CSV table of C-alpha atoms in Angstrom, one decimal:
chain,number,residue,atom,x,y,z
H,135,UNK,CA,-59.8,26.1,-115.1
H,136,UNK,CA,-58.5,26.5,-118.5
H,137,UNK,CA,-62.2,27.5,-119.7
H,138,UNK,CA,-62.2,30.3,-117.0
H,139,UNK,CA,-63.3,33.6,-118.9
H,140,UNK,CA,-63.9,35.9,-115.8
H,141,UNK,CA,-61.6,37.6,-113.5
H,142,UNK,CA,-61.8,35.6,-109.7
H,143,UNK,CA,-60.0,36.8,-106.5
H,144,UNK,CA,-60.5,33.9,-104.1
H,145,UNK,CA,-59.3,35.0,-100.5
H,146,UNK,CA,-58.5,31.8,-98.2
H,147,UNK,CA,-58.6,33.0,-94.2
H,148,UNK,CA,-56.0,30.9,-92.2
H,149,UNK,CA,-54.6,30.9,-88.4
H,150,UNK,CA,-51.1,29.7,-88.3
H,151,UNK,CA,-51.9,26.1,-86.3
H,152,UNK,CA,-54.8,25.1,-88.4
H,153,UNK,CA,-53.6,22.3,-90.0
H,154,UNK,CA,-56.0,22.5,-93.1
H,155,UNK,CA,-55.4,25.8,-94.1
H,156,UNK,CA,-51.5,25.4,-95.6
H,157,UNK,CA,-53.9,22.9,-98.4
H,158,UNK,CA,-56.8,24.9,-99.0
H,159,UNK,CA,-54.0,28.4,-99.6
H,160,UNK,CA,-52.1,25.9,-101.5
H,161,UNK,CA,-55.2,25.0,-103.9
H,162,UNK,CA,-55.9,28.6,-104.0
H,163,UNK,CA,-52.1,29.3,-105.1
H,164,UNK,CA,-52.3,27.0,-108.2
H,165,UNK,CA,-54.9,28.2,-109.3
H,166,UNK,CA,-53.6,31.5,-109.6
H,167,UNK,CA,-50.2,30.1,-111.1
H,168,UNK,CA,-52.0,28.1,-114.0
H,169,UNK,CA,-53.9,31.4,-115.0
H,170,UNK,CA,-52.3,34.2,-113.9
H,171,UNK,CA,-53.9,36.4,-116.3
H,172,UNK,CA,-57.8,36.0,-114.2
H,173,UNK,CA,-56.9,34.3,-111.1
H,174,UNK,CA,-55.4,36.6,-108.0
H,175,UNK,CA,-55.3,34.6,-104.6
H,176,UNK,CA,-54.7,36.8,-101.1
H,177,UNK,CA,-54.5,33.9,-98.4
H,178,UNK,CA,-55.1,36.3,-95.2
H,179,UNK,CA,-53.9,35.6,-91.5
H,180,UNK,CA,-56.8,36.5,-89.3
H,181,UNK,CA,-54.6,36.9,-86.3
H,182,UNK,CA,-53.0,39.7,-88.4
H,183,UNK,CA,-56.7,41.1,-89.9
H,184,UNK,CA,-59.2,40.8,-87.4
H,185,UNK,CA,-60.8,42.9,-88.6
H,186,UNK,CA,-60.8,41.9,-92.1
H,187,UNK,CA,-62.1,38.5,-90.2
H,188,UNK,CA,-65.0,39.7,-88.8
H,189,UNK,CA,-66.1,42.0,-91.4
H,190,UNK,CA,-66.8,38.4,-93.5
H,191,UNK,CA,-67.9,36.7,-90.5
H,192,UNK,CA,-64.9,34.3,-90.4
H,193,UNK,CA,-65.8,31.8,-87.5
H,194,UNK,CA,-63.7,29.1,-88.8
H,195,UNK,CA,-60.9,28.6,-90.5
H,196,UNK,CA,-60.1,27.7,-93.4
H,197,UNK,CA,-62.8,29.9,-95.0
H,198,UNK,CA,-62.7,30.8,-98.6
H,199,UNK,CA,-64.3,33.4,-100.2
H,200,UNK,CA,-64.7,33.0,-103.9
H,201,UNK,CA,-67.1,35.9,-104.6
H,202,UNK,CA,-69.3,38.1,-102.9
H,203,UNK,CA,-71.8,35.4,-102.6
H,204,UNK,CA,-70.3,32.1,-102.2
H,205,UNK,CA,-68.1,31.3,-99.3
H,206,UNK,CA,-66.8,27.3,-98.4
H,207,UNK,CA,-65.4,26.5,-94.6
H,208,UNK,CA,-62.9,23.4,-94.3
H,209,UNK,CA,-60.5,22.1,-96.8
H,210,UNK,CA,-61.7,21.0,-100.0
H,211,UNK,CA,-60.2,18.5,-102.2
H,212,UNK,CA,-58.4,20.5,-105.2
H,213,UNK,CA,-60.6,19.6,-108.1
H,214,UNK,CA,-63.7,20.8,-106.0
H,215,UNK,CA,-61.8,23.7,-105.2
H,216,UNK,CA,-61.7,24.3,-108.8
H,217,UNK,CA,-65.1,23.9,-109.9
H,218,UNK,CA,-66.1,26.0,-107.1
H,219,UNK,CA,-63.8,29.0,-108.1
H,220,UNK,CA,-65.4,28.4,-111.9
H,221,UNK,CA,-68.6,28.0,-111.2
H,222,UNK,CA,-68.7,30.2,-107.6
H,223,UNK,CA,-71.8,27.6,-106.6
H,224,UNK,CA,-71.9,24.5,-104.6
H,225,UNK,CA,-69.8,21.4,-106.6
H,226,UNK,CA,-71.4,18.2,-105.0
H,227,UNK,CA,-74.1,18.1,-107.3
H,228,UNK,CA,-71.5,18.6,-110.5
H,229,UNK,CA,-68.8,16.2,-108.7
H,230,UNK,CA,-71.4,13.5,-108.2
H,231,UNK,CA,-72.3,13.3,-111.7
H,232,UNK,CA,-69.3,13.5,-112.6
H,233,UNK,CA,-68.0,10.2,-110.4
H,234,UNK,CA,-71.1,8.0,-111.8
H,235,UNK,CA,-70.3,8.8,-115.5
H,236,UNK,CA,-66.5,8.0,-115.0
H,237,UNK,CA,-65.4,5.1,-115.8
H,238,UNK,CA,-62.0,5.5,-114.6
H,239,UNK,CA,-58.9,3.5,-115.1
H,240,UNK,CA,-58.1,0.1,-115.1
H,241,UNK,CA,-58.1,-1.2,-111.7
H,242,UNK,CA,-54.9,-1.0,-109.8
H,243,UNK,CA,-54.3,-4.7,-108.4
H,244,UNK,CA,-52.5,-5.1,-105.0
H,245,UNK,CA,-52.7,-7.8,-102.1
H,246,UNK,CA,-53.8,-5.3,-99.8
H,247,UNK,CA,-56.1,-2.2,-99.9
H,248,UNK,CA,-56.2,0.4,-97.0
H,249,UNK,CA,-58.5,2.4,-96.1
H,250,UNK,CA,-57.2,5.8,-94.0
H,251,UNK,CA,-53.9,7.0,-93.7
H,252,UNK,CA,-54.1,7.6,-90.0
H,253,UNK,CA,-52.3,6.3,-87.5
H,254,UNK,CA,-53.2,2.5,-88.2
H,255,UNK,CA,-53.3,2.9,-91.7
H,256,UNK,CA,-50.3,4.0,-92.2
H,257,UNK,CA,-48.4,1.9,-89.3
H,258,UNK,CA,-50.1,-0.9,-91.4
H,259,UNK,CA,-48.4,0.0,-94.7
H,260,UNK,CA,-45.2,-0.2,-93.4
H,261,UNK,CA,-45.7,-3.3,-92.0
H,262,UNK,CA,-47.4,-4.8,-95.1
H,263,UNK,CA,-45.0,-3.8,-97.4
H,264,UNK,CA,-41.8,-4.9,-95.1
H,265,UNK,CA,-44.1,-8.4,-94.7
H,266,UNK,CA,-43.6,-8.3,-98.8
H,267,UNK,CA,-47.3,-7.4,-99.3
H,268,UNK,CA,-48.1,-5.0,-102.2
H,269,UNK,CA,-50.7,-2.4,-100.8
H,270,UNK,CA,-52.1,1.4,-101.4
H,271,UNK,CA,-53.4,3.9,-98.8
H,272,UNK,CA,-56.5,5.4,-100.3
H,273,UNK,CA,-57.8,8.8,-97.6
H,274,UNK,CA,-60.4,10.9,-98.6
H,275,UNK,CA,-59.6,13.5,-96.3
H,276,UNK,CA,-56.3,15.4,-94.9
H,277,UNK,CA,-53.3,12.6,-94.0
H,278,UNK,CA,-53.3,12.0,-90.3
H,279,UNK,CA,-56.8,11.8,-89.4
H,280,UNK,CA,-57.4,13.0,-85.8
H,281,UNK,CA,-54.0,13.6,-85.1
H,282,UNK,CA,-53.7,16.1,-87.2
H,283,UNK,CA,-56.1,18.2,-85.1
H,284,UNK,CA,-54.4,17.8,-82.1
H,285,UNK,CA,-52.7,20.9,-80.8
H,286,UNK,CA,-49.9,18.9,-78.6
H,287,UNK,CA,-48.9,14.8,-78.3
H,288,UNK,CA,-47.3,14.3,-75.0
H,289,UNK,CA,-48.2,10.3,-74.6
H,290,UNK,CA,-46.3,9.2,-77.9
H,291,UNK,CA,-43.3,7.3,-77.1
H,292,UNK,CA,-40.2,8.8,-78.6
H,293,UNK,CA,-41.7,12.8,-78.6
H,294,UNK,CA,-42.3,14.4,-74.9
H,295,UNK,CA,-44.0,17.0,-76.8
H,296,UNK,CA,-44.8,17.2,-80.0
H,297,UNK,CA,-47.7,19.0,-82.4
H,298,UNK,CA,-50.3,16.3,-83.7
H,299,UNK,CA,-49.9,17.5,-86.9
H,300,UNK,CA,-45.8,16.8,-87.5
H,301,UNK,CA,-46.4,13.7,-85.7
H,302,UNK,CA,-48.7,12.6,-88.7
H,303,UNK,CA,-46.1,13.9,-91.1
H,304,UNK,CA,-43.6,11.9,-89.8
H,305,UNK,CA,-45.5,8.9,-90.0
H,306,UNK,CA,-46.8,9.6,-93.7
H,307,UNK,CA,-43.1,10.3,-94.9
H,308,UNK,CA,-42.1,7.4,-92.9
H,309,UNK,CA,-44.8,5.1,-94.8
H,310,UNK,CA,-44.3,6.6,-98.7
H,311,UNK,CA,-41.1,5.0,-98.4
H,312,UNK,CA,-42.4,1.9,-98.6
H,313,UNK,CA,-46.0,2.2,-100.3
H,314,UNK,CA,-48.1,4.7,-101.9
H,315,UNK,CA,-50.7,7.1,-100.6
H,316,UNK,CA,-53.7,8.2,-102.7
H,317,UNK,CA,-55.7,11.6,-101.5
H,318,UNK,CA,-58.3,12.5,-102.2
H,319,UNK,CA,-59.6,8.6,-102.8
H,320,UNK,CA,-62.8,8.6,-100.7
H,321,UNK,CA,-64.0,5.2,-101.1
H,322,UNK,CA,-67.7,5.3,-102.5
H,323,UNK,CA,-68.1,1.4,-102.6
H,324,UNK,CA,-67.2,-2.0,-102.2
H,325,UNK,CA,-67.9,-4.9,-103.3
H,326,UNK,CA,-66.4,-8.8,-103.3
H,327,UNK,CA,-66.3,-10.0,-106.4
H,328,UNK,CA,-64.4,-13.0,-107.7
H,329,UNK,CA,-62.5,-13.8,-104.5
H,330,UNK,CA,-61.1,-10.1,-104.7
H,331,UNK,CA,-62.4,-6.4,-103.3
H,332,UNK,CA,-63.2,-4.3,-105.5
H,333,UNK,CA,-63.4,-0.4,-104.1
H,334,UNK,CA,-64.6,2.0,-106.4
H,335,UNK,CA,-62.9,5.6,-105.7
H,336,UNK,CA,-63.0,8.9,-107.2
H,337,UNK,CA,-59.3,8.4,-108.3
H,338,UNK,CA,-60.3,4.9,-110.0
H,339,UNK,CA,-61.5,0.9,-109.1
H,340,UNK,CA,-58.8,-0.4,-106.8
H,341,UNK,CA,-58.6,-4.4,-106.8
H,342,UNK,CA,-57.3,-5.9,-103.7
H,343,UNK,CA,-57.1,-9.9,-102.2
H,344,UNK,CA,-57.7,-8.0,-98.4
H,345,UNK,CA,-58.8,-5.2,-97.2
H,346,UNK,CA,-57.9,-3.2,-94.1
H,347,UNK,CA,-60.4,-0.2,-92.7
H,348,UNK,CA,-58.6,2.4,-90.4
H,349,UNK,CA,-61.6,5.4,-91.2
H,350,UNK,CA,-61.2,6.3,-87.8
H,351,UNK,CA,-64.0,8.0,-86.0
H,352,UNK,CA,-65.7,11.2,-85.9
H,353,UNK,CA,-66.6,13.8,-83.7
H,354,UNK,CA,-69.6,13.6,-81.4
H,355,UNK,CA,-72.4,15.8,-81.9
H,356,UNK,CA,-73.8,17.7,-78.9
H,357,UNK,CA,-77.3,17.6,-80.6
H,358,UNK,CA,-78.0,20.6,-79.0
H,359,UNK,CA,-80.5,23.1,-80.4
H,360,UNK,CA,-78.2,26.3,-82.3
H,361,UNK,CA,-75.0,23.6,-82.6
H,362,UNK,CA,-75.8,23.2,-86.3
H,363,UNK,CA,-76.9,26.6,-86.7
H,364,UNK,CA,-73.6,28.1,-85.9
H,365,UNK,CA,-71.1,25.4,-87.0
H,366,UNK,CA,-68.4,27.7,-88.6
H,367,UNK,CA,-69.7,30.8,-86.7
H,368,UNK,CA,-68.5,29.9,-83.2
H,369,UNK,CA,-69.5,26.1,-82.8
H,370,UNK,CA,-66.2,24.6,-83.7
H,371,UNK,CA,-64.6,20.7,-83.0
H,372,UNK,CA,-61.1,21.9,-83.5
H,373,UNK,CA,-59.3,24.0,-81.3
H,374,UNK,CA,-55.9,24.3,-83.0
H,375,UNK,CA,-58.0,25.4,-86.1
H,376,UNK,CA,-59.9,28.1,-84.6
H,377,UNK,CA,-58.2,28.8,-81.2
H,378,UNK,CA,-56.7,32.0,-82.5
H,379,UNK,CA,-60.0,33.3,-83.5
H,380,UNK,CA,-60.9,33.8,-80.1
H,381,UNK,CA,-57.6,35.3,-78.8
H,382,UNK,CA,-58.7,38.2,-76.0
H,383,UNK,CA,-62.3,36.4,-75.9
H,384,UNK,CA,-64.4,33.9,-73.9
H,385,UNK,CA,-64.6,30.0,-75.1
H,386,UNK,CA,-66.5,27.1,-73.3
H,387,UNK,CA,-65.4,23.5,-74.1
H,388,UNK,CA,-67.7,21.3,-73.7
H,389,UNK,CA,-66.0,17.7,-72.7
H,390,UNK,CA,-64.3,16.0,-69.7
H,391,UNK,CA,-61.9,13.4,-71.3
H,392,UNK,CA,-58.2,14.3,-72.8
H,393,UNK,CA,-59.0,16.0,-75.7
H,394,UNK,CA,-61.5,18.4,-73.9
H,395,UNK,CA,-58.6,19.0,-71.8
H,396,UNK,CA,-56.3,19.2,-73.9
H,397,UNK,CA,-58.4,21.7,-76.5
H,398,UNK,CA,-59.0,23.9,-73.3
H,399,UNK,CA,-54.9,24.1,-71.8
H,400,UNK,CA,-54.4,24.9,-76.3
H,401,UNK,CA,-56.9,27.5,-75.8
H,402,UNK,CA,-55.9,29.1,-72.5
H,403,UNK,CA,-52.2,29.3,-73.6
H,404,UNK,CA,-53.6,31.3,-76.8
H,405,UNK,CA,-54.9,34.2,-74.1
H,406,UNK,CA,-58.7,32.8,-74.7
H,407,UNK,CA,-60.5,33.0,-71.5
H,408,UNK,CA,-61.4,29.4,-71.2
H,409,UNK,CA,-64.5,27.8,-69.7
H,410,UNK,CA,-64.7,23.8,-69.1
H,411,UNK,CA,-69.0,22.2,-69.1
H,412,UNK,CA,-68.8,18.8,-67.7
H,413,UNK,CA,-72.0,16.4,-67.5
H,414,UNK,CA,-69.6,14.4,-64.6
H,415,UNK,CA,-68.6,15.0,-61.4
H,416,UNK,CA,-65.1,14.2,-62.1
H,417,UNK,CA,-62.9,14.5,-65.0
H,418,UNK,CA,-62.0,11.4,-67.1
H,419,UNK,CA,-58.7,12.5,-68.6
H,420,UNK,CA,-55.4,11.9,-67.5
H,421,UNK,CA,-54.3,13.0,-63.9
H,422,UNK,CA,-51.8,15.3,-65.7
H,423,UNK,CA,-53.8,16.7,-68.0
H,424,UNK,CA,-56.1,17.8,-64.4
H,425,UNK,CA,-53.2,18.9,-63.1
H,426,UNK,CA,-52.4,21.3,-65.5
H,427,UNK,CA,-56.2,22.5,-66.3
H,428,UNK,CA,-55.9,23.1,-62.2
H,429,UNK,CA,-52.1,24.8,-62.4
H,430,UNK,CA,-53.6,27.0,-65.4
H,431,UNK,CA,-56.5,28.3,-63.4
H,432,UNK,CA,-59.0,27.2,-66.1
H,433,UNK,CA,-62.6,27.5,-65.1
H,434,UNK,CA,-64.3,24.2,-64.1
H,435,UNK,CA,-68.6,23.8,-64.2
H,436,UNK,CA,-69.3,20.0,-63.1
H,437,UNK,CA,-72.3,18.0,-63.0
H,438,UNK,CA,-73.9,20.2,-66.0
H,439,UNK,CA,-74.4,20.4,-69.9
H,440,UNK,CA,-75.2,22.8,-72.6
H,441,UNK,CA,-78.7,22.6,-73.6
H,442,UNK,CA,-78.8,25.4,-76.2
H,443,UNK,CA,-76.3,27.6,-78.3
H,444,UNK,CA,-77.7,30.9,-78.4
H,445,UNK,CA,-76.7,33.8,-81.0
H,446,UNK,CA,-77.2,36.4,-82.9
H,447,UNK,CA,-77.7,35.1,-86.6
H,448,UNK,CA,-74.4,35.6,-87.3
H,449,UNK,CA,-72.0,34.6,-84.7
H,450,UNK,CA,-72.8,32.5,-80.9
H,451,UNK,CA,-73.2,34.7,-77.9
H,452,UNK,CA,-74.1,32.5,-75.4
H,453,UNK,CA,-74.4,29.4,-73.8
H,454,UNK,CA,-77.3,28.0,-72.3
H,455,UNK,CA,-76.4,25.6,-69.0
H,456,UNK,CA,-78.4,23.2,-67.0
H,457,UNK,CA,-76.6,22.7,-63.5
H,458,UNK,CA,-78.1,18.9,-62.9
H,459,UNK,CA,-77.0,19.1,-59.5
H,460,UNK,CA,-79.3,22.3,-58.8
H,461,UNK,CA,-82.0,21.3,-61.2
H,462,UNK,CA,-81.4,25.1,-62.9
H,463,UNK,CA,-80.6,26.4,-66.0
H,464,UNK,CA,-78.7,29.8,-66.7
H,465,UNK,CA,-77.2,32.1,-69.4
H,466,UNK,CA,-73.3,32.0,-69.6
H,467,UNK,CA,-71.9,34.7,-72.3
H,468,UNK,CA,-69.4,33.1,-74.5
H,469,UNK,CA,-68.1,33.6,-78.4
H,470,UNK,CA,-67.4,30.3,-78.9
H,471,UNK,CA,-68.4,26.4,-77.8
H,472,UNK,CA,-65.6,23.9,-78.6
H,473,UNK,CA,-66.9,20.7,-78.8
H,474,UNK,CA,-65.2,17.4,-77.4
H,475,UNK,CA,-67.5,14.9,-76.4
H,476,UNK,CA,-66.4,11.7,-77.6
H,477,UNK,CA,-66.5,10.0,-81.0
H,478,UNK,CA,-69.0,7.9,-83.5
H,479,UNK,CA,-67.3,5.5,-86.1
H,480,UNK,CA,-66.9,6.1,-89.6
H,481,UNK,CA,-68.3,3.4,-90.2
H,482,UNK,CA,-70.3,3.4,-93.9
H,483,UNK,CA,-67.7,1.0,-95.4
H,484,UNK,CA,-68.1,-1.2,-92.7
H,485,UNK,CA,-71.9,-1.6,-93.3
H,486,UNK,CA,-71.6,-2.0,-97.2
H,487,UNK,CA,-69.3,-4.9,-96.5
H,488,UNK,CA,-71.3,-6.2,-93.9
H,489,UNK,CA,-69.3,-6.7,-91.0
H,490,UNK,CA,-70.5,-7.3,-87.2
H,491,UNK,CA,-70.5,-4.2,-85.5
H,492,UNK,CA,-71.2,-3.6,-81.4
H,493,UNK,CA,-73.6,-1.9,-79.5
H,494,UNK,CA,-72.0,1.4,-80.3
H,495,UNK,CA,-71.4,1.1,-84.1
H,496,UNK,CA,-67.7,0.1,-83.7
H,497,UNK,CA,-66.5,-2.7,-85.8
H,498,UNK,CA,-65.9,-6.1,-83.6
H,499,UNK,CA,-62.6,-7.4,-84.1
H,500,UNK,CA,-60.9,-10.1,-83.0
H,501,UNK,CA,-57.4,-10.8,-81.4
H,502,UNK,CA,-55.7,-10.3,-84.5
H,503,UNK,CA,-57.9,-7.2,-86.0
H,504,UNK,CA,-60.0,-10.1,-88.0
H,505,UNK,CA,-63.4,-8.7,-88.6
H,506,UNK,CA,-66.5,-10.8,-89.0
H,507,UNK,CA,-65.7,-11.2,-92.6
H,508,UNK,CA,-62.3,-13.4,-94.1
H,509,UNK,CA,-59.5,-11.3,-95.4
H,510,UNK,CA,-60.9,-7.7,-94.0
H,511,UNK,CA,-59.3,-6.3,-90.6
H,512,UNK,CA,-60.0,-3.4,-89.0
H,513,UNK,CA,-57.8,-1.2,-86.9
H,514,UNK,CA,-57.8,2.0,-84.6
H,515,UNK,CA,-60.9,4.1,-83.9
H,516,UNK,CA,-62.7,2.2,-86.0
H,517,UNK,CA,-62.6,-0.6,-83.5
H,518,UNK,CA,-63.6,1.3,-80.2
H,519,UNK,CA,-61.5,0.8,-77.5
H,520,UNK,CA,-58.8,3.3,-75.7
H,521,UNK,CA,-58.7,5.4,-78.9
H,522,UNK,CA,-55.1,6.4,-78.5
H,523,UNK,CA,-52.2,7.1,-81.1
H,524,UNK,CA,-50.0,4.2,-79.5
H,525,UNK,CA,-52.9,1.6,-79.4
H,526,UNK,CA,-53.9,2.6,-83.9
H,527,UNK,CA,-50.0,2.2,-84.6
H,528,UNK,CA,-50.2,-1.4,-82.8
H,529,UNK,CA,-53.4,-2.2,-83.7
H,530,UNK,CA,-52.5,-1.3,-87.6
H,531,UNK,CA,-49.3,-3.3,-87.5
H,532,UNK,CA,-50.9,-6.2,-86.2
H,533,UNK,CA,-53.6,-6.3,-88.7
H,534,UNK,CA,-51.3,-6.2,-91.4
H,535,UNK,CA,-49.6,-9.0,-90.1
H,536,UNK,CA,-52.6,-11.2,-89.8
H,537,UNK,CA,-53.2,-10.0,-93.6
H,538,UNK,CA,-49.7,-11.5,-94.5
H,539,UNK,CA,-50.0,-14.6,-92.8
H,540,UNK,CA,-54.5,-14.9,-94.4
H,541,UNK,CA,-53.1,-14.8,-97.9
H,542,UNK,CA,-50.3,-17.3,-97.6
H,543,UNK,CA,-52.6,-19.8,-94.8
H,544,UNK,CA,-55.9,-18.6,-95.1
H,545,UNK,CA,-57.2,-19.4,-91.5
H,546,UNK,CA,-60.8,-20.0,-93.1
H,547,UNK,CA,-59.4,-23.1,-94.6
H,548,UNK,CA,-58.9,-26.2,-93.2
H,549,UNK,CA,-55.2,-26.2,-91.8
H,550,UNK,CA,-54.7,-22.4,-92.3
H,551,UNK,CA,-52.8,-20.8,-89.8
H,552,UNK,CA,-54.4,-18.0,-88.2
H,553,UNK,CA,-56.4,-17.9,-84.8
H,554,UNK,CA,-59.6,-16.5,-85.6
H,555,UNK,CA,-61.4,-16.3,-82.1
H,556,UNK,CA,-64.5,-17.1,-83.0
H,557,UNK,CA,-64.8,-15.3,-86.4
């Protein structure tokens, strides 16, 4: 930044429940403090300038423009951010090179490594560090993983209602009291070496006797034809990013468990007329979650699926839907398909270290959150299962225990203490 020699006017779009914008205006902020004399940010509330909005063809949020011809959707990590408003082109190339020719610090040595500051990560820091371990949270991403996108937690013990994304604050504050949190640490590889893991990040090696992977899951892909086309532009995964987008408009989501419901109550309480596509002949969410979508009035097709995303280059304008039951397919108008069809592991670190994995790509676990491999649990998403908030937190906990008690009786070894079903 400090070898910026032309003006640059970066203009972050936000809606006020997106919880990535507040870090992507924030970048854009800094960078405007450190050089005050070339950098002017305007971070812009698109439920105050629609029409700014759709003059730049803001489908989702947050979207930065750095020029008038480079534009980034989501929230970037800050040094990306940065060599994007430099060099207004794409930084993955740059950032890439940049990562293999480092050779970072010294490795930071701790008893146990985690990996995602989600729910289980984090309820496993606490409990590692009270247990007397010394560990580090490494997250590539935004703190609070799923959670975060969740426009409303009504199933976590303690809160009858509570935004997904102060939930996950409260946890993270909750866990820096005891250990520290590294962002923007995406772990690139890992490796065993000499009896310890070594995981190689952009932030530097960490070394750690155990490793615990809570790296969640991620969203399911319709795989429909114009889904990819119109990511951004109308095709969107997260509600209480882009809900406000559609205020006054029409909105399909596409999903029958809690999340679809829960993304279309969000959406229907923002004035968006709201459409629910359903493969099933019966929801699989929570009976109160069906009550409400019924109480709310909220559109219901079952027993069909989107086979298409239709638009027109710039923005979706239709659905297209098979009705199984009939055996026909038909055009529903809509400006925007939200997406919530289930999840797929993030499960790349999981591979690299070789652990067993099931049918679906989740990592097989036993009792104790043991993995296939001695001294690395896994925990939460990562692990299949119920994928609930209350069932990470336990699952994270316990994992960390069965870390604590591995490193002082190794259960591998003859007369260690732990139970390891099988593994």
């Amino acid at each position: 930044l400090a070898k910026l020699a032309e003006q640059r006017d970066p203009r972050v779009f936000v809606t006020p429940a997106c919880p990535y914008c507040p870090g992507q205006a924030l970048a854009a902020i800094k960078c405007a403090v450190e050089r005050p004399d070339l950098v002017s940010a305007e971070i812009v509330e698109i439920d105050e300038n629609p029409d700014l909005a759709e003059r730049h063809n803001v489908g989702s949020v947050p979207h930065t423009l750095f020029g008038e011809d480079h534009a980034a959707l989501g929230l970037m990590p800050e040094e990306r951010f940065v060599v994007e408003l430099v060099t207004l082109k794409d930084a993955s190339e740059f950032l890439g090179e940049m990562a293999a020719q480092a050779q970072g610090p010294a490795p930071e040595r701790v008893d146990l490594a985690i990996v995602g500051a989600g729910p289980a990560g984090l309820s496993a820091a606490i409990y590692a560090a009270r247990s007397g371990l010394s560990a580090v949270v490494l997250e590539g991403g935004p703190i609070g993983g799923q959670v975060s996108l969740t426009p409303t937690v009504e199933n976590y013990p303690g809160f009858a209602s509570v935004p997904g994304k102060k939930l996950m604050e409260i946890m993270a504050a909750h866990a820096r009291e005891y250990t520290h949190i590294v962002t923007d640490a995406q772990v690139e590889d890992a490796a065993e070496e000499n009896g310890r893991f070594e995981l190689r990040t952009r932030k530097g090696t960490f070394s750690a006797r155990a490793v615990l992977l809570a790296t969640g899951a991620a969203y399911r892909a319709l795989g429909a034809p114009g889904e990819d086309r119109y990511r951004g532009f109308g095709v969107s995964f997260c509600s209480s990013c882009d809900g406000y987008l559609y205020k006054g408009r029409q909105a399909v989501v596409v999903g029958g468990g809690n999340t679809a419901l829960t993304d279309a109550l969000h959406l229907k309480h923002l004035g968006v007329e709201t459409t629910i596509i359903h493969r099933r002949d019966a929801f699989r969410a929570e009976k109160h979650l069906q009550d409400s979508v019924a109480r709310e009035g909220i559109g219901v097709r079952f027993n069909s699926e989107v086979v298409e995303i239709t638009g027109d280059d710039k923005k979706v304008t239709a659905v297209r839907v098979r009705d199984n039951a009939a055996g026909t397919t038909a055009e529903l108008p809509t400006d925007a398909v939200f997406i919530a069809v289930g999840h797929v592991p993030n499960n790349d670190l999981a591979k690299k270290l070789e652990l067993e994995l099931d049918g679906g790509g989740f990592v097989s676990v036993d009792r104790a959150m043991r993995t296939s491999r001695p001294r690395v649990y896994a925990a939460g998403d990562l692990t299949g299962g119920s994928m609930q908030i209350v069932t990470a937190v336990s699952e994270g906990s316990l994992a960390a225990l069965s870390a604590f008690e591995d490193l002082g009786t190794p259960y591998w070894k003859e007369g260690g203490g732990g139970d390891s079903a099988g593994h």
